[in-house]
Coordinates of C-alpha atoms and ligand atoms in Angstrom, one line a residue:
X1 CA 36.4 48.6 241.5
X2 CA 34.6 46.1 239.3
X3 CA 33.5 47.5 235.9
X4 CA 29.7 48.0 235.7
X5 CA 27.5 46.0 233.4
X6 CA 26.1 48.0 230.5
X7 CA 22.7 47.1 229.0
X8 CA 23.0 48.2 225.4
X9 CA 19.8 48.6 223.4
X10 CA 19.9 46.9 220.0
X11 CA 17.6 45.7 217.2
X12 CA 17.6 42.3 215.5
X13 CA 19.5 41.4 212.4
X14 CA 17.4 39.0 210.2
X15 CA 20.3 36.8 209.0
X16 CA 21.6 35.2 212.1
X17 CA 20.4 31.6 211.5
X18 CA 23.4 29.3 211.9
X19 CA 24.2 27.1 208.8
X20 CA 25.9 23.7 208.5
X21 CA 28.4 24.8 211.1
X22 CA 27.6 28.0 213.0
X23 CA 27.2 31.5 211.6
X24 CA 29.5 32.3 208.7
X25 CA 29.5 35.7 207.1
X26 CA 31.9 38.2 205.6
X27 CA 34.1 40.1 208.0
X28 CA 32.3 43.3 207.0
X29 CA 29.0 41.8 208.0
X30 CA 30.3 40.8 211.5
X31 CA 31.8 44.3 211.9
X32 CA 28.5 46.1 211.7
X33 CA 27.9 47.7 215.1
X34 CA 26.1 45.2 217.3
X35 CA 26.2 42.3 214.9
X36 CA 28.6 40.0 216.8
X37 CA 27.2 41.2 220.1
X38 CA 23.6 40.4 219.1
X39 CA 24.6 36.9 218.1
X40 CA 26.6 36.2 221.3
X41 CA 23.8 37.6 223.4
X42 CA 21.4 35.4 221.5
X43 CA 23.5 32.4 222.3
X44 CA 23.6 33.3 226.0
X45 CA 19.8 34.1 226.0
X46 CA 19.1 30.6 224.6
X47 CA 21.1 28.8 227.3
X48 CA 20.1 28.1 230.9
X49 CA 22.2 27.5 234.0
X50 CA 25.6 28.9 233.0
X51 CA 25.9 31.4 235.9
X52 CA 29.2 30.8 237.6
X53 CA 30.2 28.1 235.0
X54 CA 33.1 27.8 232.6
X55 CA 33.1 28.9 229.0
X56 CA 35.9 28.0 226.5
X57 CA 36.8 30.6 223.9
X58 CA 39.2 30.4 221.0
X59 CA 39.5 30.7 217.3
X60 CA 41.6 29.8 214.3
X61 CA 43.6 33.1 214.3
X62 CA 42.0 34.6 211.3
X63 CA 41.6 38.3 210.8
X64 CA 39.4 39.9 213.5
X65 CA 39.8 36.8 215.8
X66 CA 41.3 38.7 218.7
X67 CA 39.0 41.7 218.5
X68 CA 36.0 39.4 218.6
X69 CA 37.4 37.5 221.5
X70 CA 37.8 40.7 223.6
X71 CA 34.1 41.5 222.9
X72 CA 33.1 37.9 223.9
X73 CA 35.1 38.1 227.1
X74 CA 33.4 41.3 228.3
X75 CA 30.0 39.9 227.4
X76 CA 30.6 36.5 229.1
X77 CA 31.6 38.4 232.3
X78 CA 28.5 40.7 232.0
X79 CA 26.3 37.7 231.5
X80 CA 27.5 35.9 234.6
X81 CA 30.0 33.2 233.5
X82 CA 32.3 32.3 236.4
X83 CA 35.4 31.5 234.3
X84 CA 36.6 31.6 230.7
X85 CA 39.4 29.5 229.4
X86 CA 40.9 31.2 226.4
X87 CA 43.7 30.0 224.1
X88 CA 46.9 32.0 224.2
X89 CA 46.7 34.8 221.6
X90 CA 43.1 33.7 221.2
X91 CA 44.1 30.5 219.4
X92 CA 42.4 27.1 219.7
X93 CA 41.9 24.7 216.9
X94 CA 38.3 23.4 216.6
X95 CA 39.2 19.9 217.8
X96 CA 41.4 21.3 220.6
X97 CA 38.5 23.5 221.7
X98 CA 36.4 20.4 221.9
X99 CA 39.1 18.6 223.9
X100 CA 39.4 21.6 226.3
X101 CA 35.6 21.8 226.9
X102 CA 35.6 18.1 227.8
X103 CA 38.8 18.0 229.8
X104 CA 37.7 20.9 232.0
X105 CA 34.0 20.0 232.1
X106 CA 33.1 23.4 230.8
X107 CA 29.5 24.5 230.3
X108 CA 30.3 25.1 226.6
X109 CA 32.4 27.0 224.2
X110 CA 32.4 29.7 221.5
X111 CA 34.6 28.9 218.6
X112 CA 35.6 31.6 216.2
X113 CA 36.2 30.2 212.7
X114 CA 35.0 30.2 209.2
X115 CA 37.0 26.9 208.8
X116 CA 38.3 26.5 205.3
X117 CA 37.0 29.8 204.0
X118 CA 39.6 32.5 203.3
X119 CA 40.4 35.1 205.9
X120 CA 41.2 38.9 205.8
X121 CA 39.2 42.1 205.9
X122 CA 37.3 41.2 202.7
X123 CA 37.0 37.6 203.5
X124 CA 35.1 35.4 206.0
X125 CA 34.5 35.1 209.7
X126 CA 32.4 32.7 211.7
X127 CA 31.3 31.8 215.2
X128 CA 29.6 28.7 216.6
X129 CA 28.5 27.5 220.0
X130 CA 29.6 24.1 221.3
X131 CA 27.8 22.4 224.1
X132 CA 29.2 20.7 227.2
X133 CA 29.9 17.5 225.4
X134 CA 32.4 19.5 223.3
X135 CA 30.4 19.2 220.1
X136 CA 28.6 21.7 217.8
X137 CA 25.2 22.7 219.2
X138 CA 22.5 20.4 217.8
X139 CA 19.7 21.9 215.6
X140 CA 17.3 22.5 218.4
X141 CA 19.9 24.7 220.1
X142 CA 20.9 26.6 216.9
X143 CA 17.2 27.1 216.2
X144 CA 16.7 28.5 219.7
X145 CA 19.7 30.9 219.1
X146 CA 18.2 32.0 215.9
X147 CA 14.8 32.6 217.6
X148 CA 16.5 34.6 220.3
X149 CA 18.3 36.7 217.6
X150 CA 14.9 37.6 216.1
X151 CA 13.7 39.1 219.3
X152 CA 16.7 40.6 220.9
X153 CA 16.3 44.1 222.4
X154 CA 19.6 44.5 224.3
X155 CA 22.9 43.0 225.0
X156 CA 25.0 43.0 228.1
X157 CA 28.7 43.9 228.2
X158 CA 31.2 45.7 230.5
X159 CA 33.0 49.0 230.2
X160 CA 36.5 47.4 230.4
X161 CA 39.8 47.6 228.5
X162 CA 41.1 44.7 226.4
X163 CA 43.0 41.9 228.2
X164 CA 46.5 40.8 227.4
X165 CA 46.0 37.2 226.0
X166 CA 49.7 36.7 225.0
X167 CA 50.8 34.9 228.1
X168 CA 49.3 31.9 230.0
X169 CA 48.0 32.8 233.4
X170 CA 44.8 33.9 235.2
X171 CA 43.3 37.4 235.5
X172 CA 40.0 38.8 236.5
X173 CA 37.4 40.6 234.5
X174 CA 34.2 42.0 236.2
X175 CA 34.2 39.1 238.8
X176 CA 34.9 36.5 236.1
X177 CA 38.2 34.6 236.0
X178 CA 39.9 34.6 232.7
X179 CA 42.5 31.9 232.3
X180 CA 44.8 32.1 229.3
X181 CA 45.8 28.5 228.4
X182 CA 48.4 26.8 226.2
X183 CA 46.3 25.9 223.2
X184 CA 48.3 22.7 222.5
X185 CA 48.7 21.0 225.9
X186 CA 45.4 19.3 226.5
X187 CA 45.1 18.2 222.9
X188 CA 48.7 16.8 222.6
X189 CA 48.2 14.9 225.9
X190 CA 45.0 13.3 224.4
X191 CA 46.8 12.3 221.2
X192 CA 49.5 10.7 223.2
X193 CA 46.9 8.6 225.0
X194 CA 45.3 7.4 221.8
X195 CA 48.3 6.6 219.6
X196 CA 51.5 4.6 219.8
X197 CA 53.9 7.5 219.7
X198 CA 56.8 5.1 220.1
X199 CA 55.8 3.1 217.0
X200 CA 55.3 6.3 215.0
X201 CA 58.7 7.7 216.1
X202 CA 60.2 4.4 215.1
X203 CA 58.7 4.7 211.6
X204 CA 60.0 8.3 211.3
X205 CA 63.4 7.3 212.5
X206 CA 63.5 4.5 209.9
X207 CA 63.7 7.0 207.1
X208 CA 60.0 7.2 206.3
X209 CA 59.5 10.8 205.2
X210 CA 56.4 12.9 205.9
X211 CA 55.2 16.4 205.0
X212 CA 52.4 18.3 206.8
X213 CA 51.0 21.4 205.2
X214 CA 49.3 23.6 207.8
X215 CA 48.3 26.1 205.1
X216 CA 49.3 29.1 207.2
X217 CA 46.5 28.2 209.6
X218 CA 45.9 26.9 213.1
X219 CA 47.4 23.5 213.0
X220 CA 50.9 24.9 212.6
X221 CA 51.7 25.1 216.3
X222 CA 50.0 21.7 217.0
X223 CA 51.9 20.0 214.2
X224 CA 55.2 21.5 215.2
X225 CA 54.7 20.4 218.8
X226 CA 53.4 16.9 218.0
X227 CA 55.1 15.8 214.8
X228 CA 58.4 17.6 215.1
X229 CA 59.0 18.0 218.8
X230 CA 57.4 14.9 220.3
X231 CA 57.6 12.4 217.4
X232 CA 61.0 13.5 216.1
X233 CA 60.1 14.3 212.5
X234 CA 62.9 16.5 211.1
X235 CA 62.5 20.3 211.2
X236 CA 60.8 21.4 208.0
X237 CA 58.4 18.5 208.1
X238 CA 55.6 21.1 208.8
X239 CA 55.3 23.6 206.0
X240 CA 53.3 26.9 206.1
X241 CA 53.3 26.4 209.8
X242 CA 52.8 29.9 211.1
X243 CA 49.2 30.9 211.5
X244 CA 48.5 34.1 209.5
X245 CA 45.4 36.3 209.8
X246 CA 44.8 35.9 206.0
X247 CA 46.3 32.4 205.7
X248 CA 48.9 33.9 203.4
X249 CA 46.2 35.0 201.0
X250 CA 45.3 31.3 200.4
X251 CA 42.2 29.3 200.7
X252 CA 42.9 27.0 203.8
X253 CA 41.0 24.0 202.4
X254 CA 43.0 20.8 202.3
X255 CA 42.1 19.4 198.9
X256 CA 43.8 18.8 195.6
X257 CA 43.0 22.3 194.4
X258 CA 43.9 24.5 197.3
X259 CA 46.7 22.6 199.1
X260 CA 48.9 23.1 196.0
X261 CA 52.3 23.3 197.8
X262 CA 51.8 19.9 199.2
X263 CA 50.2 18.4 196.1
X264 CA 53.1 19.5 193.9
X265 CA 55.6 18.0 196.3
X266 CA 53.7 14.7 196.7
X267 CA 53.3 14.3 192.9
X268 CA 56.8 15.5 192.1
X269 CA 60.1 13.7 191.9
X270 CA 61.6 12.4 195.2
X271 CA 58.2 12.8 196.9
X272 CA 57.9 12.0 200.6
X273 CA 56.2 8.8 201.7
X274 CA 53.3 10.5 203.3
X275 CA 51.7 13.9 203.0
X276 CA 48.8 15.6 204.8
X277 CA 47.2 18.9 205.2
X278 CA 44.7 20.5 207.5
X279 CA 42.3 23.5 207.2
X280 CA 41.8 26.9 208.7
X281 CA 40.6 25.6 212.1
X282 CA 42.3 22.2 212.1
X283 CA 39.3 19.9 211.8
X284 CA 39.7 18.8 208.2
X285 CA 42.4 16.5 206.8
X286 CA 43.7 15.4 203.4
X287 CA 45.9 12.3 203.2
X288 CA 48.3 11.6 200.3
X289 CA 50.7 8.9 199.5
X290 CA 53.6 9.3 197.1
X291 CA 51.6 10.4 193.9
X292 CA 48.4 9.1 195.4
X293 CA 45.3 10.8 196.8
X294 CA 43.1 9.1 199.4
X295 CA 39.5 10.2 199.2
X296 CA 38.1 11.2 202.6
X297 CA 35.5 8.4 202.2
X298 CA 38.1 5.8 201.6
X299 CA 40.1 7.2 204.5
X300 CA 37.3 6.6 206.9
X301 CA 36.9 3.1 205.6
X302 CA 40.6 2.3 205.9
X303 CA 40.8 3.8 209.5
X304 CA 37.8 1.7 210.5
X305 CA 39.2 -1.5 208.9
X306 CA 42.6 -1.0 210.7
X307 CA 41.4 0.5 214.0
X308 CA 42.5 -2.6 216.0
X309 CA 46.1 -1.7 215.2
X310 CA 45.8 1.5 217.1
X311 CA 46.0 1.5 221.0
X312 CA 43.0 3.9 221.5
X313 CA 40.8 1.7 219.4
X314 CA 42.3 -1.7 220.0
X315 CA 39.1 -2.7 221.9
X316 CA 37.1 -2.5 218.7
X317 CA 34.6 -0.1 217.3
X318 CA 31.0 0.3 218.5
X319 CA 29.8 1.6 215.2
X320 CA 30.6 3.9 212.4
X321 CA 28.7 7.0 211.3
X322 CA 29.0 8.9 208.0
X323 CA 27.1 11.7 206.4
X324 CA 24.7 10.8 203.7
X325 CA 26.8 12.1 200.7
X326 CA 29.9 10.3 202.0
X327 CA 30.6 7.1 200.0
X328 CA 29.4 3.7 201.3
X329 CA 32.9 2.3 201.6
X330 CA 32.7 2.5 205.4
X331 CA 29.4 0.6 205.3
X332 CA 31.2 -2.4 203.8
X333 CA 33.7 -2.4 206.6
X334 CA 31.0 -2.0 209.2
X335 CA 29.2 -5.0 207.7
X336 CA 32.3 -7.1 207.9
X337 CA 33.0 -6.1 211.5
X338 CA 29.4 -6.8 212.4
X339 CA 28.8 -3.3 213.7
X340 CA 26.2 -0.7 212.7
X341 CA 26.9 2.1 210.2
X342 CA 24.7 5.2 210.6
X343 CA 23.9 7.6 207.8
X344 CA 23.3 11.2 209.0
X345 CA 22.8 14.5 207.2
X346 CA 25.8 16.7 206.4
X347 CA 27.1 18.5 209.5
X348 CA 29.3 17.2 212.3
X349 CA 26.6 18.2 214.8
X350 CA 24.5 15.1 213.7
X351 CA 27.2 12.7 215.0
X352 CA 27.0 14.1 218.6
X353 CA 24.1 12.0 219.9
X354 CA 25.5 8.8 218.4
X355 CA 28.9 9.4 220.0
X356 CA 27.4 10.4 223.4
X357 CA 25.2 7.4 223.4
X358 CA 28.2 5.1 222.7
X359 CA 26.6 3.9 219.4
X360 CA 29.4 5.1 217.1
X361 CA 33.2 5.3 217.6
X362 CA 34.4 6.6 214.3
X363 CA 32.7 9.2 212.1
X364 CA 33.5 10.7 208.7
X365 CA 32.4 12.9 206.0
X366 CA 33.4 13.3 202.3
X367 CA 34.2 16.9 203.1
X368 CA 37.7 15.9 204.4
X369 CA 36.4 15.3 207.9
X370 CA 37.2 12.3 210.1
X371 CA 37.0 11.9 213.8
X372 CA 36.0 9.7 216.7
X373 CA 34.6 9.7 220.2
X374 CA 37.8 11.2 221.6
X375 CA 36.3 14.7 221.0
X376 CA 33.0 15.9 219.4
X377 CA 34.5 17.6 216.4
X378 CA 36.3 16.2 213.4
X379 CA 40.0 16.3 213.9
X380 CA 42.6 16.9 211.2
X381 CA 45.8 16.0 213.1
X382 CA 44.1 13.0 214.8
X383 CA 43.5 11.6 211.3
X384 CA 47.1 12.1 210.4
X385 CA 48.3 10.4 213.5
X386 CA 45.9 7.5 213.0
X387 CA 47.3 6.9 209.5
X388 CA 50.9 7.1 210.7
X389 CA 50.1 4.6 213.5
X390 CA 48.6 2.2 211.0
X391 CA 51.6 2.7 208.6
X392 CA 54.0 2.2 211.5
X393 CA 52.4 -1.2 212.3
X394 CA 51.9 -2.4 208.8
X395 CA 55.1 -1.0 207.4
X396 CA 53.5 -0.4 204.0
X397 CA 53.0 2.7 202.0
X398 CA 49.7 4.7 201.7
X399 CA 48.9 3.5 198.2
X400 CA 49.5 -0.2 199.1
X401 CA 47.2 0.0 202.1
X402 CA 44.4 1.6 200.0
X403 CA 44.8 -0.9 197.1
X404 CA 44.8 -3.8 199.5
X405 CA 41.6 -2.4 201.0
X406 CA 40.0 -2.1 197.6
X407 CA 41.0 -5.6 196.7
X408 CA 39.3 -6.9 199.9
X409 CA 36.2 -4.7 200.1
X410 CA 35.8 -3.4 196.5
X411 CA 36.3 0.2 195.5
X412 CA 33.6 2.9 196.0
X413 CA 34.8 5.2 193.2
X414 CA 33.9 8.6 194.4
X415 CA 34.0 12.3 193.4
X416 CA 32.4 15.6 194.4
X417 CA 31.9 18.4 191.9
X418 CA 31.4 21.9 193.3
X419 CA 29.9 24.9 191.4
X420 CA 30.8 27.9 193.6
X421 CA 29.3 31.3 193.8
X422 CA 26.3 30.7 191.6
X423 CA 23.4 33.1 191.9
X424 CA 21.1 32.0 194.7
X425 CA 18.0 32.0 192.5
X426 CA 19.6 29.8 189.8
X427 CA 20.7 27.4 192.6
X428 CA 17.3 27.2 194.2
X429 CA 15.6 27.0 190.8
X430 CA 17.8 24.0 189.9
X431 CA 17.0 22.2 193.1
X432 CA 13.3 22.9 192.8
X433 CA 13.2 21.6 189.3
X434 CA 15.1 18.5 190.2
X435 CA 13.0 17.9 193.3
X436 CA 9.8 18.0 191.2
X437 CA 11.3 15.3 188.9
X438 CA 12.2 12.9 191.7
X439 CA 8.8 11.1 192.0
X440 CA 8.8 10.0 188.4
X441 CA 12.4 8.7 188.3
X442 CA 12.3 5.3 189.9
X443 CA 12.1 2.5 187.3
X444 CA 13.2 4.8 184.5
X445 CA 16.4 4.2 182.6
X446 CA 19.1 6.9 182.4
X447 CA 21.8 6.2 179.8
X448 CA 21.5 2.5 180.5
X449 CA 21.3 2.9 184.3
X450 CA 18.0 2.0 186.0
X451 CA 16.9 4.3 188.8
X452 CA 16.1 2.3 192.0
X453 CA 15.1 5.3 194.1
X454 CA 15.0 9.0 194.1
X455 CA 14.2 11.1 197.2
X456 CA 14.9 14.1 199.4
X457 CA 16.9 12.8 202.3
X458 CA 15.4 13.1 205.7
X459 CA 16.9 11.8 209.0
X460 CA 15.4 10.7 212.3
X461 CA 18.0 10.7 215.1
X462 CA 18.0 7.2 216.6
X463 CA 18.9 8.6 220.0
X464 CA 16.5 11.4 220.6
X465 CA 14.0 11.0 217.8
X466 CA 14.5 14.5 216.4
X467 CA 14.0 14.8 212.7
X468 CA 15.7 16.8 209.9
X469 CA 14.3 17.0 206.4
X470 CA 15.4 18.4 203.0
X471 CA 19.0 17.2 203.5
X472 CA 19.9 16.5 199.9
X473 CA 18.4 15.0 196.7
X474 CA 19.4 11.5 196.0
X475 CA 19.1 9.4 192.9
X476 CA 20.2 5.8 193.4
X477 CA 20.6 3.2 190.7
X478 CA 20.1 -0.5 190.7
X479 CA 23.8 -1.3 190.7
X480 CA 24.3 0.7 193.9
X481 CA 25.6 3.9 192.2
X482 CA 24.4 7.2 193.5
X483 CA 24.2 10.8 192.5
X484 CA 23.5 13.3 195.3
X485 CA 22.7 17.0 194.9
X486 CA 22.9 19.5 197.7
X487 CA 23.4 23.2 198.3
X488 CA 26.3 24.0 200.7
X489 CA 25.4 25.4 204.1
X490 CA 28.8 27.0 204.7
X491 CA 29.3 29.5 201.9
X492 CA 29.1 33.3 202.4
X493 CA 28.5 34.4 198.8
X494 CA 25.8 33.2 196.4
X495 CA 25.2 29.5 196.5
X496 CA 27.4 26.5 196.0
X497 CA 26.0 23.4 194.3
X498 CA 27.6 20.2 195.4
X499 CA 27.2 17.1 193.2
X500 CA 28.3 13.8 194.8
X501 CA 29.0 10.8 192.5
X502 CA 29.6 7.3 193.6
X503 CA 29.9 3.9 191.9
X504 CA 30.9 0.6 193.5
X505 CA 33.4 -1.5 191.6
X506 CA 34.6 -4.8 193.0
X507 CA 36.8 -5.5 189.9
X508 CA 40.5 -5.0 190.7
X509 CA 41.3 -4.8 187.0
X510 CA 39.5 -1.4 187.0
X511 CA 40.9 -0.1 190.2
X512 CA 43.6 1.8 188.5
X513 CA 41.1 4.1 186.7
X514 CA 41.0 7.7 187.4
X515 CA 37.7 8.6 189.3
X516 CA 36.5 11.1 186.7
X517 CA 37.0 8.5 184.0
X518 CA 35.3 5.8 186.0
X519 CA 32.4 8.1 186.8
X520 CA 32.0 9.7 183.4
X521 CA 28.6 8.4 182.6
X522 CA 27.2 9.4 186.1
X523 CA 28.7 12.9 185.5
X524 CA 26.8 13.1 182.3
X525 CA 23.6 11.9 183.8
X526 CA 23.9 14.4 186.7
X527 CA 24.1 17.3 184.2
X528 CA 21.1 16.1 182.2
X529 CA 19.0 15.5 185.3
X530 CA 19.7 18.8 187.0
X531 CA 20.3 20.9 183.9
X532 CA 23.5 22.1 185.6
X533 CA 25.1 23.8 182.6
X534 CA 21.9 25.4 181.3
X535 CA 20.9 26.7 184.7
X536 CA 24.2 27.8 186.1
X537 CA 25.9 28.9 182.9
X538 CA 29.0 26.9 184.0
X539 CA 30.8 24.5 181.7
X540 CA 32.7 22.8 184.4
X541 CA 32.9 22.6 188.2
X542 CA 35.1 25.0 190.1
X543 CA 36.5 22.4 192.4
X544 CA 36.6 18.6 191.9
X545 CA 37.6 16.5 194.9
Ligands
LIG601 C1 31.4 22.0 207.9 C2 30.7 20.9 208.7 C3 30.8 19.6 208.0 C4 30.3 19.7 206.6 C5 31.1 20.8 205.9 C6 30.5 21.0 204.5 O1 32.8 21.7 207.9 O2 31.2 20.8 210.0 O3 30.0 18.7 208.7 O4 30.5 18.5 205.9 O5 31.0 22.0 206.6 O6 29.3 21.5 204.6 P1 28.5 22.1 203.3 O7 28.5 21.0 202.3 O8 27.1 22.5 203.8 O9 29.3 23.3 202.8 P2 33.8 22.9 208.3 O10 35.1 22.2 208.2 O11 33.5 23.9 207.2 O12 33.4 23.3 209.7

């Protein structure tokens, strides 16, 4: 007998507005009775036409992932979905979820992840809805979800036991089919279509040594299957490759601060030729050469400039898109290629329309995100394979490729300074004070740098005309340098101030300089303008990337 649908009365929570990438909160917030259910029901209530359709569900394996998935399966059945595709053990990396949604023409997907944020009972959890194009719901959808969450009076679920998700296969839940799928298969097949696996295998067989740090997170199984099993990299190439619910107590964020195992090896004696790391849900990437760090902004520019070497992109790029705080290195490549470069607000969701409309092929963000029109999420392993494919063709090291790029295009020296966990009032006070100063800045001189413009970034989507305002305070100088100030939309505690610093330098004699050294005067100006130390009480940033 089919389990009956239960209509459970509930009252709204007032904090369910999705941020930069879905709803991210502490696990204890999500575990409040009805909290997850309210949000999931609000997603379903804001959608139309999904009856009998397919939903994709999976997450990054963090603490509480499986429990949340069981709740979602019962609710999806009670709400009338026809089929759910769920990754084995509830696992799906974010880019793989996007690939599965697209490959199976699903109605949409629910992805459980707080990305690079730590996991565990006292750490973070998250959920986001992706639409049928495989990408994060655009703002009009997330705002509709939020509106629904403010009015919710009941959610629908089933009285049914948990399902076994440990083995691929199909089962039935309240009239809905549940198919447990191999989380890697669709994704690996897609990678094989885009990249020259033969050339990459050849590079690896030639003695070129690589290391991939999965940071105890979701990319472990993907990297084992693709790098070691299909491409023949030696066992041990993938480190920290078993997903753990608390990511081994670490912070699964692939940057110089948190990916310390990899960084130590890549900057140590006898370092491998190439190093990379990905984050909690597999959409971010960090690329390193031997003793050399590639900024995410430079990585996007290098991939764009070399895309013709890679089979999936050999036909050329339609355009490039980057988030506003990302450096303008990619703009220079786009100009040379004679293709457009779009500047969007922070958040992968803003790339979706450009990709769907065929106006951009490659996208990237300073926050260690790079991707293309192959899915609608940024994609960590994809970026690694793209780099390996380029290196396999060029037969040069990472540092040589980047330095040659700088010599040709000039260097956009770049850094981001993060001040984490500052009191929300101090952060909003700092931004309000700075915003009030903007109008008077153009034409003034700051430590010998003349301000060309100062504004609060707003965006009009060129495809559907939708607008987004208040997306970051920009101060631009006459020599093209920029300082951008933003508050993060992904944190779960207090506020995180991000200060983005950029200076263009065409002079190869200065390309050896450390970014902090080359940006020292801008760093000083940023503190003076925003009164960072005075208002946050911090002497230095928590994280510098
Ligand atoms: C998310 C978004 C990215 C964004 C990043 C940082 O990444 O998908 O588009 O650049 O957050 O956002 P914020 O500066 O607001 O913290 P992820 O990897 O956390 O999903």
